[in-house]
Amino acid sequence: SQKIEQNSEALNIQEGKTATLTCNYTNYSPAYLQWYRQDPGRGPVFLLLIRENEKEKRKERLKVTFDTTLKQSLFHITASQPADSATYLCALDLARSNYQLIWGAGTKLIIKP
Amino acid sequence: DGGITQSPKYLFRKEGQNVTLSCEQNLNHDAMYWYRQDPGQGLRLIYYSQIVNDFQKGDIAEGYSVSREKKESFPLTVTSAQKNPTAFYLCASSIRGQGLKATQYFGPGTRLTVL
């Protein structure tokens, strides 16, 4: 069956450390993978996109990796801050004609001061 | 300001009533989407529309209806046939395409509670 999985348990990280979130998928072949941030009671906000032929993408303190062999993407936040506390969602873009994204359930990240 | 708006932010419904959630965008996006989000679950697609006057069922369309008479507007009606409508509803839009064109922009959401 087709699945996209993110850690269901909250991730607690000490301020200043690097937070690493995981997105695993099975039986999909995404052309792209996107990461979004969602704050409580609000809609998700796009952060980064990585293509299937890219190994790594960076934006300020954010870094995303994409391993199509392992069927996994890792999302890193370096020098984490309490303001980074949120739920982070990954989404697969299969490049289908209906342009839909396939969403993970998200991982809640808590950065402790 | 360009963006996507949803109203109301909170909505209470009595059992047996239909309610309509509003979604408007001024981003000039062709594609619009409605999702339902329940605690601890991912976004589940209710309906989507790629162009005006056309829309398609998503994974959980039963008990919901939509219309797309204007490019800017994509209202969602939650009918009395929806057995468990209490949830957080999110509307999104995108340019329509792949890669960055598939990036979705979300509204602030409507929290619907059935009394």
Short mmCIF file of C-alpha atoms in Angstrom, two decimals:
data_model
loop_
_atom_site.label_atom_id
_atom_site.label_comp_id
_atom_site.label_asym_id
_atom_site.label_seq_id
_atom_site.Cartn_x
_atom_site.Cartn_y
_atom_site.Cartn_z
CA SER A 1 0.00 0.00 0.00
CA GLN A 2 1.02 3.60 -0.46
CA LYS A 3 2.05 5.45 2.68
CA ILE A 4 3.74 8.64 3.77
CA GLU A 5 4.92 8.70 7.37
CA GLN A 6 6.25 11.30 9.73
CA ASN A 7 7.06 10.81 13.40
CA SER A 8 3.77 10.96 15.24
CA GLU A 9 5.40 11.74 18.58
CA ALA A 10 6.45 15.28 19.36
CA LEU A 11 10.13 16.05 19.05
CA ASN A 12 11.64 17.97 21.97
CA ILE A 13 14.90 19.79 21.26
CA GLN A 14 17.01 22.11 23.37
CA GLU A 15 17.38 25.64 22.03
CA GLY A 16 20.53 26.05 19.94
CA LYS A 17 20.66 22.39 18.89
CA THR A 18 19.83 21.00 15.46
CA ALA A 19 16.36 19.54 15.02
CA THR A 20 15.96 16.74 12.48
CA LEU A 21 12.55 15.63 11.22
CA THR A 22 11.91 12.58 9.04
CA CYS A 23 9.52 11.93 6.17
CA ASN A 24 9.37 8.37 4.85
CA TYR A 25 7.23 7.09 2.01
CA THR A 26 6.50 3.78 0.34
CA ASN A 27 5.21 2.88 -3.12
CA TYR A 28 5.39 6.45 -4.41
CA SER A 29 7.80 7.97 -6.90
CA PRO A 30 7.65 11.69 -6.18
CA ALA A 31 9.15 14.14 -8.62
CA TYR A 32 9.36 16.74 -5.86
CA LEU A 33 8.99 16.90 -2.11
CA GLN A 34 7.80 19.94 -0.18
CA TRP A 35 8.02 20.94 3.46
CA TYR A 36 5.51 23.18 5.22
CA ARG A 37 5.20 24.70 8.67
CA GLN A 38 1.87 24.83 10.50
CA ASP A 39 1.22 26.82 13.66
CA PRO A 40 -1.73 25.91 15.92
CA GLY A 41 -5.06 27.00 14.48
CA ARG A 42 -3.52 28.26 11.24
CA GLY A 43 -2.96 27.03 7.70
CA PRO A 44 0.34 25.48 6.60
CA VAL A 45 3.00 27.74 5.10
CA PHE A 46 5.41 26.56 2.41
CA LEU A 47 9.09 26.40 3.40
CA LEU A 48 11.19 24.44 0.92
CA LEU A 49 10.97 22.28 -2.17
CA ILE A 50 13.48 19.67 -3.33
CA ARG A 51 13.53 17.83 -6.64
CA GLU A 52 14.08 14.10 -7.06
CA ASN A 53 17.51 14.67 -8.63
CA GLU A 54 18.69 16.99 -5.84
CA LYS A 55 20.42 15.58 -2.77
CA GLU A 56 20.23 18.67 -0.58
CA LYS A 57 18.61 22.10 -0.45
CA ARG A 58 19.33 24.93 1.99
CA LYS A 59 17.56 28.10 3.02
CA GLU A 60 19.02 30.10 5.89
CA ARG A 61 18.91 27.74 8.94
CA LEU A 62 16.88 25.12 7.09
CA LYS A 63 18.26 22.14 5.20
CA VAL A 64 16.37 19.41 3.38
CA THR A 65 17.79 16.17 2.01
CA PHE A 66 16.09 13.74 -0.35
CA ASP A 67 17.15 10.12 -0.80
CA THR A 68 14.99 8.43 -3.44
CA THR A 69 16.72 5.09 -2.81
CA LEU A 70 15.81 5.11 0.88
CA LYS A 71 12.51 6.87 0.05
CA GLN A 72 13.21 9.39 2.74
CA SER A 73 13.55 13.14 3.26
CA LEU A 74 15.18 14.74 6.29
CA PHE A 75 14.39 18.28 7.39
CA HIS A 76 16.97 20.01 9.58
CA ILE A 77 16.72 23.24 11.54
CA THR A 78 20.11 24.38 12.81
CA ALA A 79 20.59 26.71 15.79
CA SER A 80 16.98 26.05 16.73
CA GLN A 81 14.93 28.72 18.53
CA PRO A 82 11.70 28.54 20.54
CA ALA A 83 10.03 30.40 17.64
CA ASP A 84 10.71 27.33 15.47
CA SER A 85 8.21 25.37 17.57
CA ALA A 86 5.41 24.25 15.23
CA THR A 87 4.17 21.23 13.32
CA TYR A 88 6.11 20.46 10.16
CA LEU A 89 4.40 18.68 7.26
CA CYS A 90 5.96 17.00 4.26
CA ALA A 91 4.10 16.66 0.98
CA LEU A 92 4.87 14.59 -2.11
CA ASP A 93 4.37 15.98 -5.60
CA LEU A 94 3.90 13.05 -7.97
CA ALA A 95 3.77 15.37 -10.98
CA ARG A 96 0.38 13.95 -11.92
CA SER A 97 -2.04 15.77 -14.19
CA ASN A 98 -4.36 16.54 -11.27
CA TYR A 99 -1.55 18.47 -9.51
CA GLN A 100 -2.42 17.07 -6.10
CA LEU A 101 0.01 16.82 -3.22
CA ILE A 102 0.13 13.78 -0.93
CA TRP A 103 0.42 14.95 2.69
CA GLY A 104 2.07 13.48 5.75
CA ALA A 105 0.40 13.92 9.14
CA GLY A 106 3.19 16.16 10.41
CA THR A 107 5.61 16.13 13.32
CA LYS A 108 5.22 18.53 16.23
CA LEU A 109 8.52 20.19 17.11
CA ILE A 110 9.03 21.79 20.52
CA ILE A 111 12.15 23.87 21.12
CA LYS A 112 12.84 24.32 24.81
CA PRO A 113 14.64 27.46 26.04
CA ASP B 1 -2.39 42.27 0.11
CA GLY B 2 -2.48 39.12 -1.98
CA GLY B 3 -3.74 36.08 -0.20
CA ILE B 4 -6.45 33.61 0.55
CA THR B 5 -9.21 34.25 3.06
CA GLN B 6 -11.67 31.97 4.77
CA SER B 7 -14.72 32.86 6.77
CA PRO B 8 -15.95 32.44 9.35
CA LYS B 9 -13.05 31.47 11.61
CA TYR B 10 -15.38 29.55 13.94
CA LEU B 11 -18.71 28.02 12.97
CA PHE B 12 -21.24 26.15 15.06
CA ARG B 13 -23.86 23.99 13.45
CA LYS B 14 -26.81 22.12 14.78
CA GLU B 15 -27.30 18.57 13.62
CA GLY B 16 -29.34 18.39 10.44
CA GLN B 17 -28.25 21.81 9.17
CA ASN B 18 -26.26 22.58 6.05
CA VAL B 19 -23.51 25.19 6.40
CA THR B 20 -21.35 26.92 3.81
CA LEU B 21 -17.70 27.81 4.35
CA SER B 22 -16.31 30.67 2.31
CA CYS B 23 -12.95 30.69 0.52
CA GLU B 24 -11.70 33.61 -1.57
CA GLN B 25 -8.30 34.18 -3.19
CA ASN B 26 -6.82 37.15 -5.04
CA LEU B 27 -3.64 35.36 -6.12
CA ASN B 28 -5.02 34.69 -9.62
CA HIS B 29 -4.50 30.96 -9.05
CA ASP B 30 -6.28 28.47 -11.25
CA ALA B 31 -6.40 25.58 -8.79
CA MET B 32 -8.21 25.54 -5.45
CA TYR B 33 -8.57 22.82 -2.82
CA TRP B 34 -10.55 21.99 0.29
CA TYR B 35 -9.00 19.88 3.03
CA ARG B 36 -10.20 18.55 6.32
CA GLN B 37 -7.78 18.22 9.22
CA ASP B 38 -8.53 16.17 12.33
CA PRO B 39 -6.26 16.03 15.40
CA GLY B 40 -3.17 13.89 14.76
CA GLN B 41 -4.08 13.30 11.14
CA GLY B 42 -2.78 14.63 7.88
CA LEU B 43 -4.67 16.82 5.46
CA ARG B 44 -7.43 14.90 3.71
CA LEU B 45 -8.62 16.21 0.37
CA ILE B 46 -12.36 16.85 0.08
CA TYR B 47 -12.68 18.52 -3.33
CA TYR B 48 -10.43 20.31 -5.77
CA SER B 49 -10.91 22.50 -8.79
CA GLN B 50 -8.39 23.15 -11.54
CA ILE B 51 -10.43 25.69 -13.51
CA VAL B 52 -13.66 27.63 -13.24
CA ASN B 53 -16.85 25.59 -13.57
CA ASP B 54 -15.00 22.33 -13.00
CA PHE B 55 -14.27 20.43 -9.81
CA GLN B 56 -13.36 16.88 -8.80
CA LYS B 57 -14.00 14.75 -5.74
CA GLY B 58 -11.12 14.10 -3.44
CA ASP B 59 -10.69 11.22 -1.00
CA ILE B 60 -13.52 12.15 1.38
CA ALA B 61 -16.15 13.99 -0.68
CA GLU B 62 -19.22 12.27 0.76
CA GLY B 63 -21.46 14.72 2.60
CA TYR B 64 -19.81 17.78 1.03
CA SER B 65 -20.50 19.88 -2.06
CA VAL B 66 -18.67 22.73 -3.80
CA SER B 67 -19.06 25.20 -6.63
CA ARG B 68 -16.56 27.16 -8.70
CA GLU B 69 -18.46 29.87 -10.52
CA LYS B 70 -15.66 32.42 -10.25
CA LYS B 71 -11.89 31.98 -10.32
CA GLU B 72 -11.55 33.73 -6.97
CA SER B 73 -14.14 31.78 -5.03
CA PHE B 74 -14.53 28.13 -4.01
CA PRO B 75 -17.20 27.73 -1.30
CA LEU B 76 -17.68 24.43 0.52
CA THR B 77 -21.07 23.27 1.79
CA VAL B 78 -21.12 20.76 4.61
CA THR B 79 -24.43 18.97 4.31
CA SER B 80 -26.44 17.12 6.91
CA ALA B 81 -25.32 13.91 5.19
CA GLN B 82 -21.81 14.38 6.59
CA LYS B 83 -21.91 12.21 9.70
CA ASN B 84 -18.92 13.62 11.56
CA PRO B 85 -18.37 17.19 10.37
CA THR B 86 -16.61 18.59 13.44
CA ALA B 87 -13.10 19.42 12.17
CA PHE B 88 -10.71 22.12 11.02
CA TYR B 89 -11.29 22.99 7.34
CA LEU B 90 -8.56 24.45 5.20
CA CYS B 91 -8.82 26.00 1.77
CA ALA B 92 -5.76 26.29 -0.47
CA SER B 93 -4.85 27.48 -3.94
CA SER B 94 -1.98 26.96 -6.36
CA ILE B 95 -0.89 28.10 -9.81
CA ARG B 96 -1.40 24.60 -11.20
CA GLY B 97 1.58 22.65 -12.38
CA GLN B 98 4.58 20.83 -11.03
CA GLY B 99 7.41 21.80 -8.75
CA LEU B 100 7.02 25.32 -7.38
CA LYS B 101 3.80 25.69 -9.36
CA ALA B 102 2.32 22.97 -7.17
CA THR B 103 3.08 24.92 -3.99
CA GLN B 104 -0.14 25.43 -2.13
CA TYR B 105 -1.10 28.63 -0.33
CA PHE B 106 -3.49 28.17 2.54
CA GLY B 107 -6.15 30.24 4.18
CA PRO B 108 -6.38 30.60 7.97
CA GLY B 109 -8.94 27.82 8.29
CA THR B 110 -12.48 27.45 9.63
CA ARG B 111 -13.14 25.40 12.74
CA LEU B 112 -16.56 23.79 12.47
CA THR B 113 -18.25 22.36 15.55
CA VAL B 114 -21.51 20.44 15.49
CA LEU B 115 -23.59 20.99 18.61
#
